[in-house]
Amino acid sequence: MTACDSKKLPENVQSWGRYPKHFPATILRPAWRSDITFPNEGAVLGFGLGRSYGDSCHNSGGAIIDCSRLNRLLGFDETTGVLRCESGVSLGDILREFTPRGWFLPVTPGTKFVTVGGAVANDVHGKNHHCEGTFGRHVLRFGLLRSDGVSLECSLESNSDLFRATIGGMGLTGIITWAEIQLKRIETPFIAKESRRFSSLDEFFDISTEFDARFAYTVSWTDCVSPQKYGRGILMAGDHAAASDSLPGVPHPRTKTFPFDMPSLALNRYSILAFNAAYYRSHFSQLRRNIEYYDSFFYPLDAILHWNRVYGRRGFLQYQFHVPFSAGKKVVSDIFSHIARSGEGSFLAVLKTFGSIKSPGLMSFPREGVNLALDFPFRGKSTLKLLDELDETVADAGGAVYPAKDARMSAKSFKKFFPQWIEFARFVDQKFSSDFWRRVSDG
Ligand SMILES: Cc1cc2nc3c(=O)[nH]c(=O)nc-3n(C[C@H](O)[C@H](O)[C@H](O)COP(=O)(O)OP(=O)(O)OC[C@H]3O[C@@H](n4cnc5c(N)ncnc54)[C@H](O)[C@@H]3O)c2cc1C
């Protein structure tokens, strides 16, 4: 157990956006499931690898139970592809062990530095949402330790209410100690990729339907800052390559570390404009095809460790929302104009469509429609004001903002985005809480 100095930030339990900062009173790091204990005083919260952006993995003044040492593989059935592992095993650990054996994750987010517990708690989605739905759909069962010391096995057949509440339940129903996941068969660890440039949002919506029908994985980068040109971008799609394809060699793993906190002045309207224009132009041809290793296709940002330092010490916020297809084009276009008027530039805008496959998770974020994620350097009140305004547009269109990326949404917005929260609140373990939950469940 570590008792925390209230003046010193414990770096390794901060979230990825580095805003807001949090000061837990205690950090527990159990090495074995039987070592997990709950302090008598104060609220507790499980913690994975801190790849949530905002404050859903923060518990200021309370205890954090860091589960990353619970990282053992417990069993694997080579014939069915069912993996049983502890909750602190990372998606990267699974890929390293099972990709060479012809198995892959059924769903993966844009980083592999995520634990199985964190992937369940946020019911993460990936580039194949339109074909496979969320991570929680591929979880067969898990162990849940409640603060009264009772350990439950949860699945669709047993303790099914808690199973549904825990998938996407933001860590509030107890500690996930282990899970059983259905992996997916692959012939090779390579991806046959096709990328296509589009010059407007209209064109994106035209081609994305065709790409979603043709490919297992799709995602787009979009320029949301260049005057007159916003909405242009690059759509990237792919399938697992077949053994009969002409495959390149497996690349040597290479990572670099972003060495320092960038001064906040370096990220301004002009540098963001220049980056967006250069990125668009780097894709010379209208259509490009190649075969690449899964790592660079799924996790381009993982190649630069600590890339979040690019936003400087003040940190950044990611704003991710979805709205139904019927409102999609108009809302995305309105939001781009709103951002342009506000002068707050987003470096990275990732646009993707979600399919209709439902998750078992009660509070799961993805719903069928258009999904956009934007990164904003934190500049204080002006950034928070812009995001509050965007919340109104999203709520009016019947959409929702992703709690895993959030650090500021109001209780009012949360309750509009997730009207099922009242049903969910019945399953929250009374000893569990987070900075996010205290903010959104009040008022
Ligand atoms: C570069 C990048 C790209 C990303 N791309 C995507 C994406 O494409 N799709 C997507 O959905 N998300 C994406 N994310 C977000 C990330 O996948 C989620 O926030 C994920 O839940 C983080 O997992 P973690 O192990 O780091 O958990 P943490 O961030 O530490 O915690 C996340 C939540 O899980 C809970 N938790 C953690 N472990 C346990 C446990 N053992 N028992 C109970 N509760 C637990 C915590 O209380 C918290 O509520 C991305 C993040 C980054 C940094």
Short mmCIF file of C-alpha atoms and ligand atoms in Angstrom, two decimals:
data_model
loop_
_atom_site.label_atom_id
_atom_site.label_comp_id
_atom_site.label_asym_id
_atom_site.label_seq_id
_atom_site.Cartn_x
_atom_site.Cartn_y
_atom_site.Cartn_z
CA MET A 1 0.00 0.00 0.00
CA THR A 2 1.22 3.52 -0.76
CA ALA A 3 -0.11 6.44 1.26
CA CYS A 4 0.01 9.46 -1.05
CA ASP A 5 1.59 12.80 -0.31
CA SER A 6 -1.23 15.24 -0.97
CA LYS A 7 1.16 17.78 -2.57
CA LYS A 8 2.87 15.36 -4.97
CA LEU A 9 1.09 13.92 -7.99
CA PRO A 10 1.38 10.14 -8.17
CA GLU A 11 2.21 10.06 -11.92
CA ASN A 12 1.36 6.44 -12.67
CA VAL A 13 -2.30 6.71 -11.72
CA GLN A 14 -3.07 9.83 -13.77
CA SER A 15 -5.30 9.47 -16.81
CA TRP A 16 -4.00 9.84 -20.36
CA GLY A 17 -5.28 13.40 -20.94
CA ARG A 18 -3.43 14.65 -17.81
CA TYR A 19 -6.43 16.85 -17.11
CA PRO A 20 -7.70 17.07 -14.45
CA LYS A 21 -5.00 15.97 -12.00
CA HIS A 22 -6.05 13.75 -9.13
CA PHE A 23 -4.75 13.00 -5.68
CA PRO A 24 -5.83 9.61 -4.35
CA ALA A 25 -5.23 9.12 -0.62
CA THR A 26 -4.03 5.55 -1.07
CA ILE A 27 -2.80 3.36 -3.90
CA LEU A 28 -3.07 -0.41 -3.45
CA ARG A 29 -1.14 -2.69 -5.81
CA PRO A 30 -2.22 -6.28 -5.15
CA ALA A 31 -0.03 -8.95 -6.77
CA TRP A 32 -2.58 -11.73 -6.23
CA ARG A 33 -6.36 -11.78 -6.36
CA SER A 34 -6.40 -12.97 -2.75
CA ASP A 35 -4.43 -9.82 -1.74
CA ILE A 36 -7.24 -7.44 -2.72
CA THR A 37 -8.56 -5.64 0.34
CA PHE A 38 -10.81 -2.61 0.76
CA PRO A 39 -9.81 0.17 3.18
CA ASN A 40 -12.38 0.82 5.92
CA GLU A 41 -12.57 4.53 5.16
CA GLY A 42 -13.38 6.29 1.92
CA ALA A 43 -14.35 5.25 -1.60
CA VAL A 44 -12.39 2.81 -3.77
CA LEU A 45 -11.93 2.38 -7.52
CA GLY A 46 -10.15 -0.13 -9.74
CA PHE A 47 -7.41 1.13 -12.06
CA GLY A 48 -5.83 -0.44 -15.15
CA LEU A 49 -3.21 1.36 -17.23
CA GLY A 50 -4.74 4.84 -17.06
CA ARG A 51 -5.57 5.00 -20.78
CA SER A 52 -8.89 6.69 -20.08
CA TYR A 53 -8.52 10.35 -20.96
CA GLY A 54 -10.39 12.17 -18.22
CA ASP A 55 -11.51 11.44 -14.68
CA SER A 56 -13.48 8.18 -14.92
CA CYS A 57 -10.40 6.33 -13.57
CA HIS A 58 -9.70 8.98 -10.88
CA ASN A 59 -10.75 8.78 -7.23
CA SER A 60 -9.50 11.90 -5.47
CA GLY A 61 -9.16 11.52 -1.72
CA GLY A 62 -10.05 7.81 -1.86
CA ALA A 63 -8.25 4.57 -2.71
CA ILE A 64 -7.13 3.33 -6.11
CA ILE A 65 -6.74 -0.43 -6.57
CA ASP A 66 -4.19 -0.73 -9.35
CA CYS A 67 -4.89 -4.12 -10.97
CA SER A 68 -1.97 -4.12 -13.42
CA ARG A 69 -0.01 -6.72 -11.40
CA LEU A 70 -2.86 -9.21 -11.74
CA ASN A 71 -1.45 -10.09 -15.13
CA ARG A 72 -1.43 -13.87 -15.45
CA LEU A 73 -2.85 -15.95 -18.26
CA LEU A 74 -4.95 -18.67 -16.61
CA GLY A 75 -5.86 -20.98 -19.48
CA PHE A 76 -6.43 -21.22 -23.22
CA ASP A 77 -8.43 -23.67 -25.30
CA GLU A 78 -6.58 -24.03 -28.60
CA THR A 79 -9.63 -25.56 -30.31
CA THR A 80 -12.23 -22.93 -29.36
CA GLY A 81 -10.02 -19.85 -28.84
CA VAL A 82 -11.42 -19.15 -25.37
CA LEU A 83 -8.85 -17.35 -23.20
CA ARG A 84 -9.12 -17.07 -19.42
CA CYS A 85 -6.87 -14.43 -17.83
CA GLU A 86 -6.54 -12.09 -14.87
CA SER A 87 -7.96 -8.62 -15.34
CA GLY A 88 -4.60 -6.79 -15.34
CA VAL A 89 -3.38 -8.62 -18.46
CA SER A 90 -2.98 -6.04 -21.21
CA LEU A 91 -4.27 -6.35 -24.76
CA GLY A 92 -0.61 -6.08 -25.86
CA ASP A 93 0.25 -9.14 -23.68
CA ILE A 94 -2.54 -11.11 -25.37
CA LEU A 95 -1.43 -10.12 -28.87
CA ARG A 96 2.21 -10.99 -28.15
CA GLU A 97 1.27 -14.47 -26.93
CA PHE A 98 -1.55 -15.41 -29.30
CA THR A 99 -0.96 -13.68 -32.65
CA PRO A 100 1.90 -16.09 -33.52
CA ARG A 101 -0.50 -18.96 -32.65
CA GLY A 102 -3.14 -17.71 -35.14
CA TRP A 103 -5.52 -15.91 -32.75
CA PHE A 104 -6.39 -12.21 -32.47
CA LEU A 105 -8.44 -9.92 -30.23
CA PRO A 106 -12.11 -9.87 -31.27
CA VAL A 107 -12.20 -6.07 -30.74
CA THR A 108 -9.39 -3.65 -29.95
CA PRO A 109 -9.28 0.09 -29.20
CA GLY A 110 -6.63 2.39 -30.74
CA THR A 111 -4.02 1.46 -28.12
CA LYS A 112 -2.86 -1.94 -26.88
CA PHE A 113 -1.77 -0.47 -23.51
CA VAL A 114 -5.16 -1.27 -22.01
CA THR A 115 -6.00 -3.98 -19.46
CA VAL A 116 -8.75 -6.54 -19.87
CA GLY A 117 -10.44 -5.05 -16.76
CA GLY A 118 -10.35 -1.57 -18.30
CA ALA A 119 -11.61 -2.89 -21.66
CA VAL A 120 -14.63 -4.48 -19.93
CA ALA A 121 -15.30 -1.51 -17.63
CA ASN A 122 -15.51 0.90 -20.60
CA ASP A 123 -16.82 -1.74 -23.02
CA VAL A 124 -14.32 -0.46 -25.56
CA HIS A 125 -14.94 -0.45 -29.30
CA GLY A 126 -12.62 -0.55 -32.28
CA LYS A 127 -12.41 -0.15 -36.04
CA ASN A 128 -14.68 -3.21 -36.49
CA HIS A 129 -17.67 -1.98 -34.51
CA HIS A 130 -19.86 -2.26 -37.62
CA CYS A 131 -19.05 -6.02 -37.84
CA GLU A 132 -18.31 -7.15 -34.29
CA GLY A 133 -19.85 -4.65 -31.87
CA THR A 134 -18.02 -3.92 -28.62
CA PHE A 135 -15.43 -5.82 -26.53
CA GLY A 136 -18.15 -6.82 -24.04
CA ARG A 137 -19.91 -8.91 -26.68
CA HIS A 138 -16.94 -11.27 -26.71
CA VAL A 139 -16.60 -11.62 -22.94
CA LEU A 140 -18.10 -14.93 -21.87
CA ARG A 141 -17.79 -14.53 -18.10
CA PHE A 142 -15.76 -12.73 -15.46
CA GLY A 143 -15.12 -12.71 -11.72
CA LEU A 144 -16.38 -9.70 -9.77
CA LEU A 145 -15.23 -8.94 -6.23
CA ARG A 146 -17.70 -6.78 -4.31
CA SER A 147 -16.67 -4.69 -1.30
CA ASP A 148 -18.49 -7.06 1.09
CA GLY A 149 -15.83 -9.62 0.14
CA VAL A 150 -18.21 -11.74 -1.97
CA SER A 151 -16.75 -13.00 -5.24
CA LEU A 152 -19.28 -13.60 -8.01
CA GLU A 153 -18.99 -15.28 -11.37
CA CYS A 154 -20.98 -13.20 -13.85
CA SER A 155 -22.18 -14.20 -17.31
CA LEU A 156 -25.35 -13.99 -19.40
CA GLU A 157 -26.57 -17.06 -17.48
CA SER A 158 -25.40 -16.33 -13.96
CA ASN A 159 -25.66 -12.98 -12.11
CA SER A 160 -26.68 -11.62 -15.49
CA ASP A 161 -27.82 -8.23 -14.12
CA LEU A 162 -24.36 -7.58 -12.69
CA PHE A 163 -22.79 -8.91 -15.91
CA ARG A 164 -24.71 -6.31 -17.92
CA ALA A 165 -24.06 -3.52 -15.41
CA THR A 166 -20.31 -4.20 -15.21
CA ILE A 167 -19.76 -4.17 -19.00
CA GLY A 168 -19.42 -0.44 -19.59
CA GLY A 169 -20.03 0.13 -15.85
CA MET A 170 -16.93 2.35 -15.47
CA GLY A 171 -15.47 0.26 -12.63
CA LEU A 172 -18.31 1.14 -10.26
CA THR A 173 -19.76 -2.33 -9.65
CA GLY A 174 -16.66 -3.91 -8.01
CA ILE A 175 -13.24 -5.24 -9.00
CA ILE A 176 -13.12 -7.46 -12.08
CA THR A 177 -10.57 -10.09 -11.08
CA TRP A 178 -10.48 -12.35 -14.17
CA ALA A 179 -12.30 -12.75 -17.46
CA GLU A 180 -12.93 -15.29 -20.19
CA ILE A 181 -12.73 -13.87 -23.72
CA GLN A 182 -13.47 -15.40 -27.10
CA LEU A 183 -10.48 -14.76 -29.39
CA LYS A 184 -10.76 -14.73 -33.17
CA ARG A 185 -8.94 -16.99 -35.67
CA ILE A 186 -6.58 -15.30 -38.14
CA GLU A 187 -4.40 -16.71 -40.91
CA THR A 188 -1.68 -14.05 -40.60
CA PRO A 189 -0.80 -11.10 -38.34
CA PHE A 190 -0.93 -8.76 -41.36
CA ILE A 191 -3.67 -6.46 -42.59
CA ALA A 192 -4.54 -5.96 -46.26
CA LYS A 193 -5.21 -2.23 -46.18
CA GLU A 194 -6.92 0.15 -48.57
CA SER A 195 -6.97 3.90 -47.98
CA ARG A 196 -8.89 6.47 -49.90
CA ARG A 197 -8.80 10.26 -49.83
CA PHE A 198 -12.11 12.15 -49.64
CA SER A 199 -12.57 15.84 -50.23
CA SER A 200 -15.73 16.58 -48.22
CA LEU A 201 -18.09 15.20 -45.60
CA ASP A 202 -20.60 14.39 -48.35
CA GLU A 203 -18.02 12.22 -50.04
CA PHE A 204 -17.13 10.56 -46.70
CA PHE A 205 -20.75 9.54 -46.13
CA ASP A 206 -21.01 8.22 -49.70
CA ILE A 207 -17.93 6.03 -49.50
CA SER A 208 -18.14 4.93 -45.86
CA THR A 209 -21.25 2.80 -46.50
CA GLU A 210 -19.43 1.01 -49.30
CA PHE A 211 -16.26 0.56 -47.20
CA ASP A 212 -18.20 -0.73 -44.17
CA ALA A 213 -19.81 -3.36 -46.39
CA ARG A 214 -16.47 -4.44 -47.88
CA PHE A 215 -14.08 -4.36 -44.91
CA ALA A 216 -13.93 -5.69 -41.34
CA TYR A 217 -12.07 -2.58 -40.13
CA THR A 218 -12.73 1.06 -41.10
CA VAL A 219 -11.77 4.45 -39.67
CA SER A 220 -11.11 7.97 -41.03
CA TRP A 221 -8.92 10.88 -40.19
CA THR A 222 -10.65 14.18 -40.96
CA ASP A 223 -9.41 17.75 -41.25
CA CYS A 224 -11.60 19.86 -38.99
CA VAL A 225 -9.63 23.11 -39.04
CA SER A 226 -8.62 24.21 -42.55
CA PRO A 227 -10.93 27.04 -43.69
CA GLN A 228 -13.22 26.03 -46.59
CA LYS A 229 -11.68 22.55 -46.61
CA TYR A 230 -12.84 21.00 -43.39
CA GLY A 231 -14.48 17.64 -43.84
CA ARG A 232 -11.78 16.40 -46.19
CA GLY A 233 -9.81 13.40 -44.99
CA ILE A 234 -8.52 9.88 -45.46
CA LEU A 235 -10.55 6.71 -44.96
CA MET A 236 -8.50 3.68 -43.94
CA ALA A 237 -9.91 0.17 -44.15
CA GLY A 238 -8.60 -3.36 -43.92
CA ASP A 239 -9.07 -7.08 -43.43
CA HIS A 240 -6.80 -9.71 -41.95
CA ALA A 241 -4.49 -10.80 -44.78
CA ALA A 242 -4.67 -14.39 -46.01
CA ALA A 243 -1.69 -16.78 -45.92
CA SER A 244 -1.80 -16.81 -49.74
CA ASP A 245 -1.25 -13.01 -49.96
CA SER A 246 2.27 -11.82 -50.70
CA LEU A 247 3.33 -10.80 -47.22
CA PRO A 248 6.21 -8.56 -46.13
CA GLY A 249 8.53 -9.59 -43.26
CA VAL A 250 7.57 -9.00 -39.64
CA PRO A 251 9.02 -5.58 -38.74
CA HIS A 252 11.30 -5.15 -35.72
CA PRO A 253 9.34 -3.53 -32.91
CA ARG A 254 10.47 0.09 -32.63
CA THR A 255 9.21 2.64 -30.14
CA LYS A 256 10.35 6.19 -29.46
CA THR A 257 9.62 8.22 -26.37
CA PHE A 258 8.30 11.79 -26.59
CA PRO A 259 11.03 13.33 -24.46
CA PHE A 260 9.49 16.40 -22.80
CA ASP A 261 6.32 18.41 -22.20
CA MET A 262 5.90 20.60 -25.25
CA PRO A 263 5.51 24.33 -24.44
CA SER A 264 1.82 25.18 -24.80
CA LEU A 265 2.57 28.03 -27.27
CA ALA A 266 3.92 25.49 -29.80
CA LEU A 267 0.43 24.12 -30.33
CA ASN A 268 -1.53 26.93 -31.84
CA ARG A 269 -3.98 27.54 -34.66
CA TYR A 270 -1.17 27.77 -37.23
CA SER A 271 0.72 24.62 -36.21
CA ILE A 272 -2.56 22.67 -36.13
CA LEU A 273 -3.53 24.00 -39.58
CA ALA A 274 -0.09 23.11 -40.95
CA PHE A 275 -0.29 19.59 -39.51
CA ASN A 276 -3.74 18.95 -40.99
CA ALA A 277 -2.78 20.25 -44.45
CA ALA A 278 0.48 18.24 -44.49
CA TYR A 279 -1.26 15.05 -43.37
CA TYR A 280 -3.87 15.33 -46.11
CA ARG A 281 -1.24 15.99 -48.77
CA SER A 282 0.93 13.09 -47.57
CA HIS A 283 -1.69 10.81 -49.09
CA PHE A 284 -0.70 11.57 -52.68
CA SER A 285 -3.03 9.30 -54.60
CA GLN A 286 -6.79 8.99 -54.37
CA LEU A 287 -6.57 5.28 -53.57
CA ARG A 288 -3.73 3.28 -52.02
CA ARG A 289 -3.39 -0.45 -51.24
CA ASN A 290 -0.74 -2.20 -49.17
CA ILE A 291 -0.20 -5.01 -46.67
CA GLU A 292 1.07 -3.99 -43.25
CA TYR A 293 1.73 -5.55 -39.84
CA TYR A 294 -1.19 -5.34 -37.42
CA ASP A 295 0.73 -3.08 -35.02
CA SER A 296 1.03 -0.08 -37.35
CA PHE A 297 -2.55 -0.52 -38.61
CA PHE A 298 -4.24 -0.68 -35.20
CA TYR A 299 -1.82 1.22 -32.96
CA PRO A 300 0.06 3.95 -34.88
CA LEU A 301 0.20 6.16 -31.77
CA ASP A 302 1.67 3.42 -29.55
CA ALA A 303 4.95 3.76 -31.48
CA ILE A 304 5.60 7.02 -29.59
CA LEU A 305 5.53 6.44 -25.85
CA HIS A 306 4.21 9.38 -23.79
CA TRP A 307 2.88 11.11 -26.92
CA ASN A 308 0.40 12.88 -24.63
CA ARG A 309 3.29 15.21 -23.65
CA VAL A 310 2.81 16.94 -27.00
CA TYR A 311 -0.07 18.82 -25.35
CA GLY A 312 2.15 20.23 -22.62
CA ARG A 313 1.75 20.18 -18.85
CA ARG A 314 -1.80 21.47 -18.85
CA GLY A 315 -2.94 18.36 -20.66
CA PHE A 316 -5.75 17.90 -23.15
CA LEU A 317 -9.31 16.67 -23.49
CA GLN A 318 -10.74 14.27 -25.96
CA TYR A 319 -14.32 14.91 -27.00
CA GLN A 320 -15.92 11.79 -28.46
CA PHE A 321 -19.59 11.57 -29.31
CA HIS A 322 -22.02 9.73 -31.51
CA VAL A 323 -25.33 10.81 -33.03
CA PRO A 324 -27.88 8.81 -35.05
CA PHE A 325 -27.25 8.51 -38.81
CA SER A 326 -30.28 10.70 -39.56
CA ALA A 327 -28.56 13.67 -37.89
CA GLY A 328 -24.95 12.67 -38.58
CA LYS A 329 -23.93 14.81 -41.53
CA LYS A 330 -25.52 17.98 -40.22
CA VAL A 331 -24.23 17.59 -36.65
CA VAL A 332 -20.66 16.85 -37.73
CA SER A 333 -20.71 19.80 -40.11
CA ASP A 334 -22.22 22.13 -37.46
CA ILE A 335 -19.65 21.00 -34.93
CA PHE A 336 -16.76 21.63 -37.33
CA SER A 337 -18.08 25.18 -38.00
CA HIS A 338 -18.54 25.74 -34.27
CA ILE A 339 -14.94 24.68 -33.57
CA ALA A 340 -13.64 26.91 -36.37
CA ARG A 341 -15.53 29.92 -34.93
CA SER A 342 -14.29 29.22 -31.40
CA GLY A 343 -10.62 29.35 -32.44
CA GLU A 344 -9.96 26.13 -30.43
CA GLY A 345 -8.31 23.82 -32.93
CA SER A 346 -8.45 20.04 -32.73
CA PHE A 347 -5.25 18.35 -33.83
CA LEU A 348 -6.82 15.03 -34.50
CA ALA A 349 -10.36 14.27 -35.65
CA VAL A 350 -11.31 10.63 -36.04
CA LEU A 351 -14.58 9.84 -37.78
CA LYS A 352 -16.19 6.40 -37.83
CA THR A 353 -19.62 4.87 -38.19
CA PHE A 354 -21.00 2.53 -35.52
CA GLY A 355 -23.08 -0.47 -36.59
CA SER A 356 -26.32 -1.79 -35.16
CA ILE A 357 -24.91 -4.73 -33.14
CA LYS A 358 -26.04 -4.24 -29.55
CA SER A 359 -23.76 -4.70 -26.55
CA PRO A 360 -24.86 -6.64 -23.47
CA GLY A 361 -23.60 -3.63 -21.44
CA LEU A 362 -26.25 -1.50 -19.78
CA MET A 363 -24.18 1.71 -19.91
CA SER A 364 -22.21 0.89 -23.03
CA PHE A 365 -21.40 4.02 -25.07
CA PRO A 366 -21.64 2.89 -28.75
CA ARG A 367 -24.99 3.18 -30.52
CA GLU A 368 -25.73 2.95 -34.22
CA GLY A 369 -24.74 6.15 -36.01
CA VAL A 370 -21.86 8.51 -36.67
CA ASN A 371 -19.02 8.75 -34.17
CA LEU A 372 -16.44 11.54 -34.00
CA ALA A 373 -13.45 11.97 -31.64
CA LEU A 374 -11.60 15.30 -31.34
CA ASP A 375 -8.55 16.22 -29.26
CA PHE A 376 -8.33 19.70 -27.71
CA PRO A 377 -5.35 21.12 -25.83
CA PHE A 378 -6.66 22.31 -22.47
CA ARG A 379 -6.68 26.13 -22.52
CA GLY A 380 -8.89 26.70 -19.50
CA LYS A 381 -12.37 28.20 -19.49
CA SER A 382 -12.60 28.71 -23.26
CA THR A 383 -12.08 24.97 -23.90
CA LEU A 384 -14.63 23.98 -21.26
CA LYS A 385 -17.16 26.49 -22.63
CA LEU A 386 -16.80 25.12 -26.17
CA LEU A 387 -17.31 21.53 -25.02
CA ASP A 388 -20.40 22.47 -22.98
CA GLU A 389 -21.84 24.04 -26.14
CA LEU A 390 -21.05 20.93 -28.19
CA ASP A 391 -22.85 18.82 -25.54
CA GLU A 392 -26.05 20.72 -26.30
CA THR A 393 -25.78 20.00 -30.04
CA VAL A 394 -25.12 16.30 -29.34
CA ALA A 395 -27.96 16.01 -26.82
CA ASP A 396 -30.44 17.77 -29.14
CA ALA A 397 -29.60 15.23 -31.85
CA GLY A 398 -30.21 12.29 -29.49
CA GLY A 399 -26.53 11.35 -29.20
CA ALA A 400 -24.11 10.80 -26.31
CA VAL A 401 -20.57 11.69 -25.22
CA TYR A 402 -18.12 8.90 -24.23
CA PRO A 403 -17.46 8.85 -20.44
CA ALA A 404 -14.08 7.09 -20.92
CA LYS A 405 -12.81 10.25 -22.63
CA ASP A 406 -14.60 12.78 -20.49
CA ALA A 407 -13.36 15.12 -17.74
CA ARG A 408 -16.08 17.75 -17.58
CA MET A 409 -19.61 16.82 -18.71
CA SER A 410 -22.34 18.08 -16.40
CA ALA A 411 -24.77 15.87 -14.46
CA LYS A 412 -27.54 17.27 -16.64
CA SER A 413 -25.83 16.26 -19.89
CA PHE A 414 -24.87 12.82 -18.56
CA LYS A 415 -28.46 12.06 -17.58
CA LYS A 416 -29.66 13.07 -21.03
CA PHE A 417 -26.99 11.00 -22.78
CA PHE A 418 -27.55 7.92 -20.57
CA PRO A 419 -31.17 7.87 -19.37
CA GLN A 420 -30.60 4.26 -18.23
CA TRP A 421 -28.29 5.59 -15.47
CA ILE A 422 -31.08 5.22 -12.87
CA GLU A 423 -31.32 1.49 -13.51
CA PHE A 424 -27.51 1.26 -13.51
CA ALA A 425 -27.17 3.10 -10.17
CA ARG A 426 -28.87 0.14 -8.42
CA PHE A 427 -25.84 -2.02 -9.22
CA VAL A 428 -23.13 0.43 -8.14
CA ASP A 429 -21.24 -1.01 -5.16
CA GLN A 430 -21.76 1.48 -2.32
CA LYS A 431 -18.05 1.57 -1.54
CA PHE A 432 -17.08 2.34 -5.15
CA SER A 433 -16.95 5.79 -6.70
CA SER A 434 -14.90 7.97 -9.04
CA ASP A 435 -14.41 11.68 -9.68
CA PHE A 436 -16.51 11.23 -12.82
CA TRP A 437 -19.35 9.45 -11.00
CA ARG A 438 -19.49 12.00 -8.16
CA ARG A 439 -19.81 14.79 -10.73
CA VAL A 440 -22.43 13.23 -12.99
CA SER A 441 -24.64 11.44 -10.47
CA ASP A 442 -25.10 14.59 -8.34
CA GLY A 443 -27.58 17.31 -9.05
C1 LIG B 1 -4.35 6.32 -27.80
C2 LIG B 1 -5.66 5.85 -27.26
C3 LIG B 1 -6.60 5.33 -28.14
C4 LIG B 1 -7.82 4.87 -27.65
N1 LIG B 1 -8.73 4.36 -28.53
C5 LIG B 1 -9.91 3.90 -28.09
C6 LIG B 1 -10.85 3.31 -28.99
O1 LIG B 1 -10.59 3.21 -30.19
N2 LIG B 1 -12.02 2.84 -28.48
C7 LIG B 1 -12.30 2.90 -27.13
O2 LIG B 1 -13.37 2.43 -26.73
N3 LIG B 1 -11.43 3.45 -26.26
C8 LIG B 1 -10.25 3.95 -26.71
N4 LIG B 1 -9.35 4.48 -25.82
C9 LIG B 1 -9.71 4.52 -24.39
C10 LIG B 1 -9.28 3.25 -23.63
O3 LIG B 1 -9.39 2.13 -24.47
C11 LIG B 1 -10.22 3.03 -22.45
O4 LIG B 1 -10.29 4.16 -21.64
C12 LIG B 1 -9.80 1.81 -21.60
O5 LIG B 1 -10.87 1.51 -20.74
C13 LIG B 1 -8.56 2.08 -20.78
O6 LIG B 1 -8.21 0.88 -20.09
P1 LIG B 1 -7.16 0.90 -18.88
O7 LIG B 1 -6.77 -0.52 -18.63
O8 LIG B 1 -6.07 1.87 -19.15
O9 LIG B 1 -8.08 1.35 -17.68
P2 LIG B 1 -8.12 2.72 -16.86
O10 LIG B 1 -8.12 3.86 -17.81
O11 LIG B 1 -7.07 2.69 -15.80
O12 LIG B 1 -9.56 2.58 -16.20
C14 LIG B 1 -10.69 2.62 -17.03
C15 LIG B 1 -11.94 2.22 -16.24
O13 LIG B 1 -11.83 0.84 -15.93
C16 LIG B 1 -11.98 0.64 -14.54
N5 LIG B 1 -11.14 -0.52 -14.22
C17 LIG B 1 -9.86 -0.76 -14.61
N6 LIG B 1 -9.48 -1.99 -14.18
C18 LIG B 1 -10.52 -2.52 -13.50
C19 LIG B 1 -10.76 -3.75 -12.83
N7 LIG B 1 -9.83 -4.71 -12.76
N8 LIG B 1 -11.96 -3.96 -12.25
C20 LIG B 1 -12.94 -3.01 -12.32
N9 LIG B 1 -12.78 -1.83 -12.95
C21 LIG B 1 -11.58 -1.59 -13.54
C22 LIG B 1 -11.55 1.94 -13.89
O14 LIG B 1 -12.18 2.13 -12.64
C23 LIG B 1 -12.07 2.96 -14.92
O15 LIG B 1 -13.42 3.23 -14.69
C24 LIG B 1 -8.12 4.93 -26.26
C25 LIG B 1 -7.16 5.45 -25.37
C26 LIG B 1 -5.94 5.91 -25.87
C27 LIG B 1 -4.93 6.46 -24.89
#
